[in-house]
CSV table of C-alpha atoms and ligand atoms in Angstrom, one decimal:
chain,number,residue,atom,x,y,z
A,1,MET,CA,23.4,-1.0,-5.4
A,2,LYS,CA,22.8,1.8,-7.7
A,3,ILE,CA,21.9,1.6,-11.4
A,4,GLU,CA,24.0,3.6,-14.0
A,5,ARG,CA,21.7,6.4,-16.2
A,6,TYR,CA,23.4,4.9,-19.0
A,7,GLN,CA,22.0,1.2,-18.3
A,8,ILE,CA,18.7,2.5,-18.3
A,9,GLU,CA,19.2,4.2,-21.5
A,10,GLU,CA,20.7,1.3,-23.2
A,11,HIS,CA,18.0,-0.9,-22.1
A,12,ASN,CA,15.1,1.6,-23.3
A,13,SER,CA,17.0,2.0,-26.8
A,14,LYS,CA,16.6,-1.4,-27.3
A,15,LEU,CA,12.9,-1.4,-26.7
A,16,ALA,CA,12.3,2.0,-27.9
A,17,GLN,CA,10.8,1.3,-31.5
A,18,SER,CA,8.2,-1.5,-30.5
A,19,HIS,CA,7.1,0.7,-27.5
A,20,GLN,CA,6.8,3.8,-29.7
A,21,ARG,CA,4.7,2.0,-32.1
A,22,LYS,CA,2.3,0.3,-29.5
A,23,PHE,CA,2.2,3.9,-27.9
A,24,GLU,CA,1.2,5.6,-31.2
A,25,PHE,CA,-1.3,3.0,-31.9
A,26,LEU,CA,-2.9,3.1,-28.6
A,27,ALA,CA,-2.9,6.9,-28.5
A,28,GLN,CA,-4.6,7.7,-32.0
A,29,ASP,CA,-7.7,5.5,-30.1
A,30,ILE,CA,-8.1,7.3,-26.9
A,31,GLN,CA,-8.8,10.7,-25.7
A,32,GLY,CA,-6.5,12.8,-23.4
A,33,THR,CA,-3.5,10.6,-23.9
A,34,GLU,CA,-1.3,13.7,-22.7
A,35,ASP,CA,-3.1,14.4,-19.8
A,36,ILE,CA,-3.5,10.8,-18.7
A,37,VAL,CA,0.6,10.0,-19.0
A,38,GLN,CA,1.0,13.3,-16.7
A,39,LYS,CA,-1.3,11.9,-13.9
A,40,LEU,CA,0.6,8.5,-14.2
A,41,MET,CA,4.0,10.3,-13.9
A,42,LYS,CA,2.9,12.2,-10.9
A,43,PHE,CA,1.4,9.0,-9.2
A,44,GLN,CA,3.8,7.6,-6.4
A,45,ILE,CA,3.3,4.3,-4.4
A,46,ALA,CA,4.8,4.0,-1.2
A,47,ILE,CA,6.9,0.7,-0.6
A,48,PRO,CA,6.7,-1.1,2.9
A,49,SER,CA,9.8,-1.4,4.5
A,50,TRP,CA,8.5,-4.7,5.7
A,51,ALA,CA,8.4,-6.3,2.7
A,52,LEU,CA,11.8,-6.2,1.1
A,53,GLY,CA,12.8,-9.8,2.4
A,54,THR,CA,11.1,-13.1,1.8
A,55,GLY,CA,7.9,-13.4,3.9
A,56,GLY,CA,6.7,-17.1,5.0
A,57,THR,CA,4.1,-18.8,6.7
A,58,ARG,CA,3.9,-20.7,10.1
A,59,PHE,CA,4.6,-24.1,7.9
A,60,GLY,CA,8.0,-22.3,6.5
A,61,ARG,CA,10.0,-19.8,4.8
A,62,PHE,CA,12.3,-20.2,1.9
A,63,SER,CA,14.7,-17.2,1.8
A,64,GLY,CA,15.9,-16.2,-1.8
A,65,GLY,CA,19.2,-14.5,-0.3
A,66,GLY,CA,20.6,-10.8,-0.5
A,67,GLU,CA,17.9,-9.3,1.5
A,68,PRO,CA,18.5,-6.0,3.4
A,69,ARG,CA,20.2,-6.2,6.9
A,70,SER,CA,19.3,-2.5,8.0
A,71,LEU,CA,17.1,0.4,7.1
A,72,GLU,CA,19.8,1.9,4.9
A,73,GLU,CA,20.0,-1.3,2.9
A,74,LYS,CA,15.9,-1.2,2.7
A,75,MET,CA,16.1,2.2,1.5
A,76,GLY,CA,18.6,1.3,-1.1
A,77,ASP,CA,16.4,-1.3,-2.3
A,78,ILE,CA,13.4,1.0,-2.4
A,79,GLY,CA,15.6,3.5,-4.2
A,80,LEU,CA,16.6,0.9,-6.9
A,81,LEU,CA,12.8,0.1,-7.4
A,82,HIS,CA,12.5,3.8,-7.8
A,83,GLN,CA,15.2,4.0,-10.3
A,84,LEU,CA,13.6,1.4,-12.4
A,85,ASN,CA,9.8,2.6,-12.4
A,86,GLN,CA,9.9,6.3,-11.2
A,87,SER,CA,6.4,5.5,-9.3
A,88,SER,CA,8.2,4.2,-6.0
A,89,GLY,CA,9.1,7.4,-4.5
A,90,ALA,CA,7.9,6.8,-1.0
A,91,ILE,CA,8.7,4.6,1.8
A,92,SER,CA,6.5,3.5,4.9
A,93,LEU,CA,8.1,2.7,8.0
A,94,HIS,CA,7.2,0.0,10.7
A,95,ILE,CA,8.4,0.6,14.3
A,96,PRO,CA,10.1,-0.9,15.9
A,97,TRP,CA,11.3,-3.1,12.8
A,98,ASP,CA,13.0,0.1,11.2
A,99,ILE,CA,13.8,2.6,14.0
A,100,PRO,CA,16.0,5.0,12.3
A,101,GLU,CA,19.4,5.3,14.4
A,102,ASN,CA,20.7,8.4,13.0
A,103,ILE,CA,17.8,10.7,11.8
A,104,GLN,CA,20.1,13.1,9.7
A,105,ASP,CA,21.7,10.3,7.8
A,106,ILE,CA,18.6,8.6,7.1
A,107,LYS,CA,17.1,11.9,5.7
A,108,VAL,CA,20.1,12.5,3.6
A,109,LEU,CA,19.9,8.9,2.3
A,110,ALA,CA,16.3,9.3,1.4
A,111,ALA,CA,17.0,12.5,-0.4
A,112,GLN,CA,19.6,10.9,-2.5
A,113,TYR,CA,17.2,7.9,-3.7
A,114,GLY,CA,14.3,10.5,-4.1
A,115,LEU,CA,12.3,8.9,-1.0
A,116,ARG,CA,9.8,10.7,0.8
A,117,PHE,CA,8.3,9.1,4.3
A,118,ASP,CA,5.0,7.9,3.9
A,119,ALA,CA,2.6,6.7,6.8
A,120,MET,CA,4.2,5.5,9.7
A,121,ASN,CA,3.2,2.2,11.2
A,122,SER,CA,2.7,1.3,15.0
A,123,ASN,CA,3.3,-2.2,16.2
A,124,THR,CA,1.3,-3.4,19.2
A,125,PHE,CA,0.7,-6.9,17.9
A,126,GLN,CA,4.0,-8.3,19.0
A,127,ASP,CA,5.7,-8.6,22.3
A,128,GLN,CA,9.5,-7.1,22.0
A,129,PRO,CA,12.4,-8.1,24.0
A,130,GLY,CA,12.1,-6.7,27.4
A,131,GLN,CA,8.5,-5.2,27.0
A,132,ASP,CA,6.8,-4.8,30.2
A,133,GLN,CA,3.3,-5.7,29.3
A,134,SER,CA,2.4,-8.5,27.0
A,135,TYR,CA,-0.3,-7.9,24.1
A,136,LYS,CA,-1.3,-11.5,24.2
A,137,PHE,CA,-5.1,-10.3,25.0
A,138,GLY,CA,-5.0,-7.3,23.1
A,139,SER,CA,-3.3,-3.7,23.0
A,140,MET,CA,-5.7,-0.6,23.2
A,141,GLN,CA,-8.8,-3.0,23.9
A,142,HIS,CA,-7.1,-4.8,26.9
A,143,ILE,CA,-8.9,-4.8,30.1
A,144,ASP,CA,-5.7,-3.8,32.0
A,145,LYS,CA,-5.0,0.1,31.6
A,146,ALA,CA,-1.4,-0.4,32.0
A,147,VAL,CA,-1.4,-2.6,28.7
A,148,ARG,CA,-3.4,0.1,27.2
A,149,LYS,CA,-1.1,3.0,28.5
A,150,GLN,CA,1.8,0.9,27.0
A,151,ALA,CA,0.2,0.8,23.5
A,152,VAL,CA,-0.6,4.4,23.6
A,153,GLU,CA,3.1,5.6,24.5
A,154,HIS,CA,4.4,3.3,21.7
A,155,ASN,CA,2.0,5.1,19.2
A,156,ILE,CA,3.2,8.4,20.4
A,157,GLU,CA,6.9,7.3,20.2
A,158,VAL,CA,6.1,6.4,16.4
A,159,ILE,CA,5.0,9.7,15.9
A,160,LYS,CA,7.8,11.2,17.4
A,161,HIS,CA,10.1,9.0,14.6
A,162,GLY,CA,7.7,10.2,11.9
A,163,VAL,CA,8.0,13.9,12.8
A,164,ALA,CA,11.6,13.8,12.7
A,165,LEU,CA,11.6,12.1,9.6
A,166,GLY,CA,9.3,14.3,8.0
A,167,SER,CA,6.3,11.8,7.6
A,168,ASP,CA,2.8,13.3,8.2
A,169,SER,CA,0.7,10.1,9.0
A,170,LEU,CA,0.2,7.2,11.3
A,171,THR,CA,-1.3,4.1,10.5
A,172,VAL,CA,-2.5,2.1,13.3
A,173,TRP,CA,-3.6,-1.6,12.5
A,174,LEU,CA,-4.7,-3.5,15.9
A,175,SER,CA,-4.6,-7.0,15.8
A,176,ASP,CA,-7.0,-6.9,19.0
A,177,GLY,CA,-10.0,-9.2,19.1
A,178,SER,CA,-11.0,-12.2,20.5
A,179,CYS,CA,-10.7,-16.2,19.2
A,180,PHE,CA,-13.7,-17.7,21.2
A,181,PRO,CA,-17.1,-16.5,21.8
A,182,GLY,CA,-17.5,-15.4,25.2
A,183,GLN,CA,-13.9,-14.4,25.3
A,184,LEU,CA,-14.5,-10.4,25.0
A,185,ASN,CA,-17.1,-7.8,26.1
A,186,PHE,CA,-17.1,-6.4,22.7
A,187,ARG,CA,-18.3,-2.8,24.1
A,188,ARG,CA,-15.7,-2.4,26.8
A,189,ALA,CA,-13.1,-3.5,24.2
A,190,PHE,CA,-14.7,-0.8,21.9
A,191,GLU,CA,-14.6,1.9,24.4
A,192,ASN,CA,-11.2,1.2,25.6
A,193,THR,CA,-9.7,1.1,22.4
A,194,LEU,CA,-11.5,4.4,21.5
A,195,GLU,CA,-10.3,6.0,24.8
A,196,SER,CA,-6.8,4.8,23.8
A,197,LEU,CA,-7.1,6.3,20.3
A,198,GLN,CA,-8.3,9.6,21.6
A,199,GLU,CA,-4.9,9.7,23.4
A,200,VAL,CA,-2.9,9.0,20.3
A,201,TYR,CA,-5.2,11.6,18.5
A,202,ALA,CA,-4.3,14.2,21.1
A,203,ALA,CA,-0.8,13.7,20.6
A,204,LEU,CA,-1.0,14.3,16.7
A,205,PRO,CA,0.9,17.5,15.2
A,206,GLU,CA,-1.8,19.7,13.6
A,207,ASP,CA,-0.9,18.6,9.8
A,208,TRP,CA,-1.0,14.9,10.9
A,209,LYS,CA,-3.8,12.3,9.8
A,210,ILE,CA,-4.2,8.7,11.6
A,211,PHE,CA,-5.5,5.9,9.6
A,212,VAL,CA,-7.5,3.3,11.6
A,213,GLU,CA,-7.0,0.2,9.2
A,214,TYR,CA,-9.6,-2.5,9.5
A,215,LYS,CA,-9.3,-6.2,9.4
A,216,ALA,CA,-12.0,-9.3,9.2
A,217,PHE,CA,-9.8,-11.8,11.1
A,218,GLU,CA,-6.0,-12.9,11.9
A,219,PRO,CA,-4.4,-13.3,14.5
A,220,ASN,CA,-7.8,-13.5,16.0
A,221,PHE,CA,-10.4,-15.6,14.5
A,222,TYR,CA,-13.7,-15.0,16.4
A,223,SER,CA,-13.9,-11.4,16.4
A,224,MET,CA,-11.4,-8.5,15.7
A,225,THR,CA,-12.0,-4.7,17.5
A,226,VAL,CA,-11.6,-3.0,14.2
A,227,GLY,CA,-13.2,-5.8,12.0
A,228,ASP,CA,-14.5,-3.9,8.9
A,229,TRP,CA,-15.2,-0.7,7.3
A,230,GLY,CA,-18.1,0.2,9.5
A,231,GLN,CA,-16.2,-0.1,12.9
A,232,SER,CA,-13.1,1.6,11.2
A,233,LEU,CA,-15.4,4.5,10.4
A,234,LEU,CA,-17.3,4.5,13.6
A,235,PHE,CA,-13.7,5.3,15.5
A,236,ALA,CA,-12.7,7.6,12.8
A,237,ASN,CA,-15.8,9.8,13.0
A,238,LYS,CA,-15.6,9.6,16.9
A,239,LEU,CA,-12.1,10.7,16.9
A,240,GLY,CA,-12.3,13.8,14.8
A,241,PRO,CA,-11.3,15.4,11.5
A,242,LYS,CA,-7.6,14.1,11.3
A,243,ALA,CA,-8.7,10.6,11.5
A,244,TYR,CA,-9.3,8.1,8.4
A,245,THR,CA,-10.2,4.8,7.5
A,246,LEU,CA,-7.5,2.8,6.0
A,247,VAL,CA,-8.5,-0.1,3.1
A,248,ASP,CA,-6.2,-3.1,3.0
A,249,LEU,CA,-7.5,-5.1,0.1
A,250,GLY,CA,-6.9,-8.5,1.6
A,251,HIS,CA,-8.7,-8.0,4.8
A,252,HIS,CA,-12.2,-8.3,3.6
A,253,LEU,CA,-14.8,-11.3,4.2
A,254,PRO,CA,-14.7,-13.4,0.9
A,255,ASN,CA,-16.6,-11.7,-1.9
A,256,ALA,CA,-16.8,-8.4,-0.4
A,257,ASN,CA,-17.6,-5.5,-2.6
A,258,ILE,CA,-14.7,-3.4,-1.8
A,259,GLU,CA,-15.4,-1.0,-4.6
A,260,GLN,CA,-18.7,0.0,-2.8
A,261,ILE,CA,-17.0,0.4,0.4
A,262,VAL,CA,-14.3,3.0,-1.2
A,263,SER,CA,-16.6,5.0,-3.0
A,264,LEU,CA,-18.8,5.3,0.1
A,265,LEU,CA,-15.6,6.2,2.4
A,266,LEU,CA,-14.9,8.7,0.0
A,267,MET,CA,-18.1,10.1,-0.3
A,268,GLU,CA,-18.1,10.6,3.5
A,269,GLY,CA,-14.6,12.1,3.2
A,270,LYS,CA,-13.2,9.6,5.5
A,271,LEU,CA,-11.0,7.3,3.1
A,272,GLY,CA,-7.4,7.9,4.2
A,273,GLY,CA,-5.6,5.3,2.2
A,274,PHE,CA,-4.8,1.9,0.8
A,275,HIS,CA,-2.5,-1.0,1.4
A,276,PHE,CA,-2.6,-2.7,-2.1
A,277,ASN,CA,-2.2,-6.6,-2.6
A,278,ASP,CA,-4.5,-9.1,-3.7
A,279,SER,CA,-5.8,-12.3,-2.2
A,280,LYS,CA,-7.9,-15.4,-3.3
A,281,TYR,CA,-9.0,-16.6,0.4
A,282,GLY,CA,-7.4,-14.5,3.4
A,283,ASP,CA,-4.7,-11.7,4.2
A,284,ASP,CA,-2.8,-13.6,1.2
A,285,ASP,CA,-0.8,-10.5,0.5
A,286,LEU,CA,-0.2,-11.5,-2.8
A,287,THR,CA,1.0,-9.2,-5.7
A,288,ALA,CA,-1.5,-6.3,-6.5
A,289,GLY,CA,-3.7,-7.4,-9.6
A,290,SER,CA,-2.6,-11.0,-9.7
A,291,VAL,CA,-5.8,-12.7,-8.8
A,292,LYS,CA,-8.6,-10.4,-9.2
A,293,PRO,CA,-7.4,-7.4,-11.5
A,294,TYR,CA,-10.9,-6.5,-12.4
A,295,GLN,CA,-11.6,-6.0,-8.9
A,296,LEU,CA,-8.6,-3.5,-8.6
A,297,PHE,CA,-9.7,-1.5,-11.9
A,298,LEU,CA,-13.4,-1.3,-10.3
A,299,ILE,CA,-11.8,0.3,-7.2
A,300,PHE,CA,-9.7,2.6,-9.3
A,301,ASN,CA,-13.0,3.4,-11.3
A,302,GLU,CA,-14.7,4.5,-7.9
A,303,LEU,CA,-11.5,6.3,-6.7
A,304,VAL,CA,-11.5,8.4,-9.9
A,305,ALA,CA,-14.8,9.3,-10.0
A,306,GLY,CA,-15.1,10.0,-6.1
A,307,MET,CA,-11.8,12.2,-6.1
A,308,ASP,CA,-13.3,14.0,-9.2
A,309,ALA,CA,-16.3,14.5,-7.8
A,310,LYS,CA,-14.4,16.1,-4.7
A,311,GLY,CA,-11.9,18.0,-6.7
A,312,MET,CA,-9.1,16.1,-4.9
A,313,ASP,CA,-5.8,15.6,-6.4
A,314,HIS,CA,-5.2,12.1,-7.5
A,315,ALA,CA,-1.6,11.8,-6.4
A,316,SER,CA,-1.4,13.5,-3.2
A,317,GLY,CA,-5.3,13.1,-2.1
A,318,LEU,CA,-5.0,9.7,-0.3
A,319,GLY,CA,-2.2,7.5,1.0
A,320,TRP,CA,-0.9,4.9,-1.8
A,321,MET,CA,0.9,2.2,-0.1
A,322,ILE,CA,1.5,-1.7,-0.9
A,323,ASP,CA,1.3,-3.9,1.7
A,324,ALA,CA,2.5,-7.3,0.7
A,325,SER,CA,4.7,-10.5,1.6
A,326,HIS,CA,6.5,-12.6,-0.6
A,327,ASN,CA,6.6,-16.4,-0.1
A,328,VAL,CA,7.7,-17.7,-3.6
A,329,LYS,CA,8.7,-14.6,-5.5
A,330,ASP,CA,11.8,-12.4,-5.5
A,331,PRO,CA,10.6,-9.5,-3.3
A,332,LEU,CA,11.7,-6.5,-5.5
A,333,GLU,CA,10.4,-8.2,-8.6
A,334,ASP,CA,7.0,-8.9,-6.7
A,335,LEU,CA,7.1,-5.1,-5.7
A,336,LEU,CA,7.7,-4.0,-9.5
A,337,GLN,CA,4.9,-6.2,-10.4
A,338,SER,CA,2.5,-4.8,-7.8
A,339,VAL,CA,3.3,-1.4,-8.7
A,340,GLU,CA,2.8,-2.0,-12.7
A,341,ALA,CA,-0.6,-3.5,-11.7
A,342,ILE,CA,-2.0,-0.4,-9.7
A,343,MET,CA,-0.6,2.0,-12.3
A,344,MET,CA,-2.6,-0.1,-15.1
A,345,ALA,CA,-5.5,-0.1,-12.9
A,346,TYR,CA,-5.4,3.8,-12.6
A,347,ALA,CA,-4.6,4.2,-16.2
A,348,GLN,CA,-7.7,2.2,-17.3
A,349,ALA,CA,-9.6,4.2,-14.8
A,350,LEU,CA,-8.8,7.3,-16.4
A,351,LEU,CA,-10.0,6.0,-19.6
A,352,VAL,CA,-13.5,5.2,-18.4
A,353,ASP,CA,-16.1,7.5,-20.7
A,354,LYS,CA,-17.4,8.8,-17.5
A,355,MET,CA,-20.3,10.9,-19.2
A,356,GLY,CA,-21.5,8.0,-21.3
A,357,LEU,CA,-21.4,5.8,-18.2
A,358,GLU,CA,-23.5,8.2,-16.3
A,359,GLU,CA,-26.0,8.7,-19.2
A,360,ALA,CA,-26.4,4.9,-19.4
A,361,ARG,CA,-27.0,4.8,-15.8
A,362,MET,CA,-29.5,7.3,-15.9
A,363,GLN,CA,-31.5,5.2,-18.5
A,364,ASN,CA,-30.8,1.8,-16.8
A,365,ASP,CA,-29.0,0.7,-19.8
A,366,VAL,CA,-27.3,-1.9,-17.9
A,367,VAL,CA,-25.6,-3.6,-21.1
A,368,ARG,CA,-24.2,-0.2,-21.7
A,369,CYS,CA,-22.8,0.4,-18.3
A,370,GLN,CA,-20.9,-2.9,-18.3
A,371,GLU,CA,-19.9,-2.3,-22.2
A,372,ILE,CA,-18.2,1.2,-21.2
A,373,LEU,CA,-16.4,-0.1,-18.2
A,374,GLN,CA,-15.0,-3.2,-19.6
A,375,ASN,CA,-13.9,-1.2,-23.0
A,376,ALA,CA,-11.7,0.6,-20.5
A,377,PHE,CA,-10.6,-2.5,-18.7
A,378,ARG,CA,-9.9,-4.3,-22.0
A,379,THR,CA,-7.7,-1.5,-23.2
A,380,ASP,CA,-4.1,-2.8,-23.1
A,381,VAL,CA,-2.7,0.5,-21.4
A,382,ARG,CA,0.7,-0.8,-20.8
A,383,PRO,CA,2.3,1.5,-23.6
A,384,LEU,CA,0.7,4.5,-21.4
A,385,VAL,CA,2.2,3.3,-18.3
A,386,ALA,CA,5.5,2.5,-20.2
A,387,GLU,CA,5.5,6.1,-21.8
A,388,ALA,CA,5.3,7.6,-18.4
A,389,ARG,CA,8.2,5.7,-17.2
A,390,LEU,CA,10.0,6.7,-20.3
A,391,ARG,CA,9.6,10.4,-20.0
A,392,ALA,CA,10.7,9.9,-16.4
A,393,ASN,CA,14.0,8.2,-17.4
A,394,ALA,CA,12.9,5.1,-15.8
A,395,ALA,CA,12.9,1.5,-17.7
A,396,LEU,CA,10.7,0.4,-20.3
A,397,ASN,CA,10.5,-3.0,-18.9
A,398,PRO,CA,11.5,-2.6,-15.2
A,399,VAL,CA,11.1,-6.8,-14.5
A,400,GLY,CA,13.3,-7.2,-17.7
A,401,LEU,CA,16.2,-4.7,-16.8
A,402,PHE,CA,16.2,-5.9,-13.1
A,403,ARG,CA,17.0,-9.4,-14.6
A,404,GLU,CA,19.4,-8.2,-17.3
A,405,LEU,CA,21.5,-6.5,-14.6
A,406,GLN,CA,21.4,-9.6,-12.2
A,407,VAL,CA,20.6,-7.2,-9.3
A,408,ARG,CA,19.6,-10.2,-7.2
A,409,GLU,CA,22.7,-12.0,-7.8
A,410,LYS,CA,24.7,-8.8,-7.1
A,411,LEU,CA,22.8,-8.3,-3.8
A,412,ILE,CA,23.5,-11.6,-2.7
A,413,GLY,CA,27.4,-11.0,-3.8
A,414,GLU,CA,27.3,-8.0,-1.4
A,415,ARG,CA,25.1,-9.2,1.4
A,416,GLY,CA,25.0,-13.0,1.3
A,417,PHE,CA,22.7,-15.7,1.1
A,418,LYS,CA,21.4,-16.1,4.5
A,419,THR,CA,20.5,-12.4,5.6
A,420,VAL,CA,17.3,-12.0,6.9
A,421,ALA,CA,15.3,-8.7,6.8
A,422,THR,CA,13.2,-7.4,9.6
A,423,GLY,CA,9.4,-7.6,8.8
A,424,LEU,CA,7.0,-9.9,7.8
B,1,LRH,C1,-1.8,-6.6,9.1
B,1,LRH,C2,-1.1,-5.7,8.2
B,1,LRH,C3,-0.8,-4.4,8.7
B,1,LRH,C4,0.6,-4.2,9.0
B,1,LRH,C5,1.0,-5.6,8.9
B,1,LRH,C6,2.3,-5.7,8.4
B,1,LRH,O1,-2.3,-7.7,8.4
B,1,LRH,O2,-1.8,-5.6,6.8
B,1,LRH,O3,-1.2,-3.4,7.7
B,1,LRH,O4,1.2,-3.4,10.3
B,1,LRH,O5,0.3,-6.1,7.8
B,2,MN,MN1,-1.9,-3.6,6.2
């Protein structure tokens, strides 16, 4: 489904006056409005191809209808998101859930929707029909060389798909680990995994990156072989300069200080990218900024400071991706809200008085440090993010226009109620 240009213009014209008032009111109070709006317009967040349908848990799944039935329809849905916010100009594919049948057609379609292919994702956490070796006891850590070999070959296959599509990075998340004490020789599991990743690393094209995604628990509940940032960094350092860590916000133990982890990985030049989402307990894959918006802001505060310290371009310096699952919200509305929350956290981080903050830190003026940070966090930057959309010919209120145009109803009309998208 495509949104017509006039439909966005009509929507914006109705909201233009109140937007202009709010934007001018905010702009007169902050430094560098123009620079911030330009940075927001450049900032693109990749949408996961596996999060366009309704997710679920082992206790149940409640489909909302009109889900995409193919990679082409998934790209259509992401194209629609991008029309609404002009900040979703990339798709992250998961193989084998989204194997492109005809590469040329898929590339033409991506160009039509203004989408580029972000990181490719391999899958050695499920057994596919007809698969020779089972991943029940792991993939790259497995005691059986034949299983490890199968996992390596799959990742090399995924790289091939990515090269054909124009992607330039591979995300490897391994569900490998153990569920009970005594089950695993941790050192052998690490060494097997490193040896396997080294074979994948050797197959990377010159300009590619590999992101090693860590996770504290699930589906293994005693140990994960890439269980935290330290283990991921160990692998990335041992693999080489094209290997980086990937931070999925939901993959930490409760109360972990993710912003500190981010600042140190960035300082080490080993932070590759993000899977943005939010969580209250485990890997809940909730809407970004829906539970801990202050944490998301603090993470972007470290990102902006750390990237500026290294002279990195914000938009292209790291992999910006969402990784979410939608149990009760419309998948597309949920993704629109996540993009909005990420853009707001970035805008607030750009507002931080960095000189003042360093000055206060050098005087141990703890109160002033908090005042400076929370002044930025408590600034309603929505008019800035909306202005960036307006200038990019997107909608001033993406979720509002999505509903006004009854997009979900039309998708149900086109695809039916019972369709199920591949993915989580
Ligand atoms: C694992 C994970 C990983 C994806 C999967 C869909 O929890 O975050 O990034 O492969 O979700
Ligand atoms: Mn993830």
